[in-house]
mmCIF file of C-alpha atoms in Angstrom:
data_model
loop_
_atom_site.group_PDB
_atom_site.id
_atom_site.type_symbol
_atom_site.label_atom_id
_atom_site.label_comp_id
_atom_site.label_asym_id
_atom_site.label_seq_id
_atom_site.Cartn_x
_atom_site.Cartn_y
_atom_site.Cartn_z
ATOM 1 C CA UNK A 18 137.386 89.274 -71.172
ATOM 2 C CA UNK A 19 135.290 90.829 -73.720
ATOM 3 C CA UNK A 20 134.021 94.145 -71.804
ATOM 4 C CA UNK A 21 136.587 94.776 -68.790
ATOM 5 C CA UNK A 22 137.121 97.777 -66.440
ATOM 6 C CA UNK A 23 140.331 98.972 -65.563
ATOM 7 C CA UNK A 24 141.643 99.407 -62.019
ATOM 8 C CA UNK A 25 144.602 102.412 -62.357
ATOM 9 C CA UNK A 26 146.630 102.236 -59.326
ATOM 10 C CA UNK A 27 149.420 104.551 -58.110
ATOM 11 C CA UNK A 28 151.967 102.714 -59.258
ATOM 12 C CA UNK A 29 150.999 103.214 -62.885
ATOM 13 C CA UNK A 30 149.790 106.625 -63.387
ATOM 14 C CA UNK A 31 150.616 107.613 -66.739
ATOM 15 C CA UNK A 32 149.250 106.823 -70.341
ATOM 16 C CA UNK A 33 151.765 103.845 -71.333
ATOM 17 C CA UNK A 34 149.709 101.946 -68.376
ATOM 18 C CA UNK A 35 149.909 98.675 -69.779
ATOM 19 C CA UNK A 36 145.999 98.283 -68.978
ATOM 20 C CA UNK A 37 145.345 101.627 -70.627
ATOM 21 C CA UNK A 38 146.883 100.891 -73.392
ATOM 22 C CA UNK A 39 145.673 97.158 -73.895
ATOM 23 C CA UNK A 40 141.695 98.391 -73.930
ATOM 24 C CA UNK A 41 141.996 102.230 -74.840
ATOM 25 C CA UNK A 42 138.076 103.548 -74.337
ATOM 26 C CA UNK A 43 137.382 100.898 -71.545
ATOM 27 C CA UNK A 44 135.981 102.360 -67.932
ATOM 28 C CA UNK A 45 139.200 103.015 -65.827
ATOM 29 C CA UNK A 46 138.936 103.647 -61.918
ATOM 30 C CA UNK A 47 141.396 104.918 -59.440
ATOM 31 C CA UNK A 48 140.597 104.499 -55.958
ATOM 32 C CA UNK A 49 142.041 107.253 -53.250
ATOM 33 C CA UNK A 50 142.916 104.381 -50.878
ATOM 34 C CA UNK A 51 141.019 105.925 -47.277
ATOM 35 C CA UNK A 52 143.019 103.510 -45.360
ATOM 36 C CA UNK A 53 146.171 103.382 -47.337
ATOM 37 C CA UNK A 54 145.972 107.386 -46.928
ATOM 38 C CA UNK A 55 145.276 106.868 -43.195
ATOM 39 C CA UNK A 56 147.407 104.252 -42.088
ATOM 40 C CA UNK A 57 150.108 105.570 -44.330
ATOM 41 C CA UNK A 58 149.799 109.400 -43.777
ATOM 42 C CA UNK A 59 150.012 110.404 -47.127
ATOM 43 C CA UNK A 60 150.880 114.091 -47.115
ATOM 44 C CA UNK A 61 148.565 116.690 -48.957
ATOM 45 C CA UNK A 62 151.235 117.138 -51.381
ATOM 46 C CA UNK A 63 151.561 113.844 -52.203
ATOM 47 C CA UNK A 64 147.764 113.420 -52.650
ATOM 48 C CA UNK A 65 148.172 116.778 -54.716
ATOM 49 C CA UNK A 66 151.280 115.227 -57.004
ATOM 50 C CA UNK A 67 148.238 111.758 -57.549
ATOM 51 C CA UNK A 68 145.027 114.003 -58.427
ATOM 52 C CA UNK A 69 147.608 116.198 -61.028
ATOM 53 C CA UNK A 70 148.820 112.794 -62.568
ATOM 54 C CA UNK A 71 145.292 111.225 -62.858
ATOM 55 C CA UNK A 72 143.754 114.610 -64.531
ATOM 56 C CA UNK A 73 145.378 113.638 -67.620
ATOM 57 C CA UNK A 74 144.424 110.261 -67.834
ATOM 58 C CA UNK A 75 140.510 109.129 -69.101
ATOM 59 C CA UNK A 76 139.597 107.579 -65.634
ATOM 60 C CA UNK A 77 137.061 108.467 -62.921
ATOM 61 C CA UNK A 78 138.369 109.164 -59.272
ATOM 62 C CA UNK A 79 136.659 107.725 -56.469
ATOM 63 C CA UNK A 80 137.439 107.631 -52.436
ATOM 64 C CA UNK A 81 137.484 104.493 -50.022
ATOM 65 C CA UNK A 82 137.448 100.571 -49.528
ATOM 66 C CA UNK A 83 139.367 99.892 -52.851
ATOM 67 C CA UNK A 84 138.052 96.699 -53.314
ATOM 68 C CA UNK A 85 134.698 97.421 -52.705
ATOM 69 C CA UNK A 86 134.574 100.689 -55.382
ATOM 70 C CA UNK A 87 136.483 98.246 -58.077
ATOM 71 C CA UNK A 88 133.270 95.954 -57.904
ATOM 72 C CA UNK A 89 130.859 98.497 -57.193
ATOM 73 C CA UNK A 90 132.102 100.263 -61.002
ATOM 74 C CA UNK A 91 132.611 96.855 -62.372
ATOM 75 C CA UNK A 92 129.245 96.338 -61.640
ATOM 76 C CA UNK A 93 127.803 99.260 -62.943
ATOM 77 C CA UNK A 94 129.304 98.750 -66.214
ATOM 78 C CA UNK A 95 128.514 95.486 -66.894
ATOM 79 C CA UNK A 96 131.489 94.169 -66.881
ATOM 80 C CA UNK A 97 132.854 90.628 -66.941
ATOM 81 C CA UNK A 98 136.405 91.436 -65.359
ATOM 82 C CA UNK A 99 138.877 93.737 -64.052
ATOM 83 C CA UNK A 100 142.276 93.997 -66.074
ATOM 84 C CA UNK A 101 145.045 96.328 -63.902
ATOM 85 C CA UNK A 102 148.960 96.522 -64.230
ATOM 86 C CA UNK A 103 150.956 95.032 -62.039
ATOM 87 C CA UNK A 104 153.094 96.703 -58.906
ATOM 88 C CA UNK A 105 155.950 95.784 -56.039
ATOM 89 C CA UNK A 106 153.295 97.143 -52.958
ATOM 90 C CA UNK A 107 152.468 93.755 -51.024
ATOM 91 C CA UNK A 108 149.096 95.736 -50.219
ATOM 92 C CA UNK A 109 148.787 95.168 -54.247
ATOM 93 C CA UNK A 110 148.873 91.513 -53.504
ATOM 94 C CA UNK A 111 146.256 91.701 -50.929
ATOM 95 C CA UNK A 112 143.565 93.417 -53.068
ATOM 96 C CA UNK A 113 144.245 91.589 -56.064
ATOM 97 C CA UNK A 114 143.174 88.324 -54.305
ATOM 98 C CA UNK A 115 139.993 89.962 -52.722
ATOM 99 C CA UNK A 116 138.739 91.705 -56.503
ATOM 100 C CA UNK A 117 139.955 87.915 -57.980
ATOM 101 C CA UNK A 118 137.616 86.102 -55.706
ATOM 102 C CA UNK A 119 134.620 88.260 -56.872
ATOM 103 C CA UNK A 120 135.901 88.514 -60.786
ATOM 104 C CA UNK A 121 138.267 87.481 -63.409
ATOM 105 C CA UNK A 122 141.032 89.772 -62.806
ATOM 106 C CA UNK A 123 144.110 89.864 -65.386
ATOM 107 C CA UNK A 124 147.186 91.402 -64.475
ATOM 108 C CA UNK A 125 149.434 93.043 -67.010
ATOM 109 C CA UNK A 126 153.049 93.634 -66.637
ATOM 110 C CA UNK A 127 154.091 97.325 -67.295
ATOM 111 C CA UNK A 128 157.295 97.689 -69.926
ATOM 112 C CA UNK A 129 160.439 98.343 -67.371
ATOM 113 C CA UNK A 130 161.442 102.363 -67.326
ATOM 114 C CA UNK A 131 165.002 100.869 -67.366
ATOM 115 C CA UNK A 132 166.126 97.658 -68.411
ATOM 116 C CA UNK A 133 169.156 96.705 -65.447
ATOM 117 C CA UNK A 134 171.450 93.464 -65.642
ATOM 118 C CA UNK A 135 170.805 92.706 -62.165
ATOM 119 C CA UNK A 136 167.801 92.949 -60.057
ATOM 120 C CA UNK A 137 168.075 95.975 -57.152
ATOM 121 C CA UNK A 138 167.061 96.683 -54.091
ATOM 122 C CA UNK A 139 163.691 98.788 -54.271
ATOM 123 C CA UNK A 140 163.223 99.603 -50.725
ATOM 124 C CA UNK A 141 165.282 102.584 -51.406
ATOM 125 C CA UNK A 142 164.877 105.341 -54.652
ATOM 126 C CA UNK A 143 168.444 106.108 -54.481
ATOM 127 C CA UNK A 144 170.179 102.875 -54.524
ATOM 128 C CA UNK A 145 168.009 102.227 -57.674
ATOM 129 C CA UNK A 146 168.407 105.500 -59.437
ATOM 130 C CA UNK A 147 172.372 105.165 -58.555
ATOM 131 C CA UNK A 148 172.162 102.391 -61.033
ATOM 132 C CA UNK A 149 169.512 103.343 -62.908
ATOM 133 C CA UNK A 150 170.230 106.751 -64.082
ATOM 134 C CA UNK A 151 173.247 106.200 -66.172
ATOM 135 C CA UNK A 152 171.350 103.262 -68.055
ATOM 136 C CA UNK A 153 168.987 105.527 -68.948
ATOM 137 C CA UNK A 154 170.791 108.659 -70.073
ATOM 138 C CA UNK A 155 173.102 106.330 -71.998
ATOM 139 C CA UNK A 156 176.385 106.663 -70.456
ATOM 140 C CA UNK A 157 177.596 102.812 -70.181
ATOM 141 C CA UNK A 158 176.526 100.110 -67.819
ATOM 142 C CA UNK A 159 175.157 100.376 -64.653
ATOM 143 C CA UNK A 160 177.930 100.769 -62.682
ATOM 144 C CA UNK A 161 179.281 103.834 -64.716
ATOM 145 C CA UNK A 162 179.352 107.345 -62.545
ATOM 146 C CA UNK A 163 176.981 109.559 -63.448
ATOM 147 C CA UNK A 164 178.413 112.179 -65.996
ATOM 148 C CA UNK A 165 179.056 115.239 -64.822
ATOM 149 C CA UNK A 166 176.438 118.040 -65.331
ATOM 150 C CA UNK A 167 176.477 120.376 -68.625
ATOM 151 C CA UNK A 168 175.588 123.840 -68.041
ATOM 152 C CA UNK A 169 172.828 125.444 -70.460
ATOM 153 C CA UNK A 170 174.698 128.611 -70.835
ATOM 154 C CA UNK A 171 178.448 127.481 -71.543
#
């Protein structure tokens, strides 16, 4: 792809997005999902924590049909494909396919937060940051306990 737009999805929302990073300057969208937000009931607070995250990132916010507002921007820019990071959702999957049947769409894998030995369960934040945590504050392997807390004033 020689002039690409990015799609910036919630499950990348910082600036080491892979897709960010891989065309720096290139149109980025991310799409306030109306049915995701519907069918999901995304509190206002969660919607809140999204909008703070994407203010510091160079992309333009839009609301509705994802798919539809990825090839309505692609369009307007001229572009000749979408390039996005990839992410565990299954609705991910779903959209992918429907963007890929209109346009070349390239899908970059993010660098892992944590490297693990063994791959988790990630239904559940807390069975992953039980493992997780200690991996990434350097105390041992993932089955070490968690140190215990130092206290600022002692």
């Amino acid at each position: 792809m020689l002039k690409p737009v990015l799609w910036i999805h919630g499950e990348a929302l910082g600036p080491a997005n892979p897709a960010l990073v891989a065309h720096p300057g290139a149109p980025a969208l991310f799409v306030f999902d109306r049915e995701l937000i519907e069918t999901q009931r995304l509190s206002l607070k969660r919607l809140g924590f999204l909008y703070e995250c994407l203010l510091e990132l160079p992309v333009t916010l839009r609301h509705g049909d994802v798919v539809e507002e990825v090839l309505s921007f692609a369009r307007r820019h001229g572009a000749d494909g979408v390039v996005t990071s990839a992410a565990v959702d299954p609705r991910f999957g779903l959209l992918r396919e429907q963007i890929a049947a209109q346009l070349p769409l390239q899908v970059l894998e993010p660098e892992p937060f944590v490297a693990l030995p063994e791959p988790l369960d990630l239904r559940r934040f807390s069975r992953y940051w039980r493992r997780a945590e200690p991996v990434l504050w350097g105390r041992g392997s993932a089955a070490a306990p968690p140190a215990p807390a130092q206290r600022w004033d002692r």
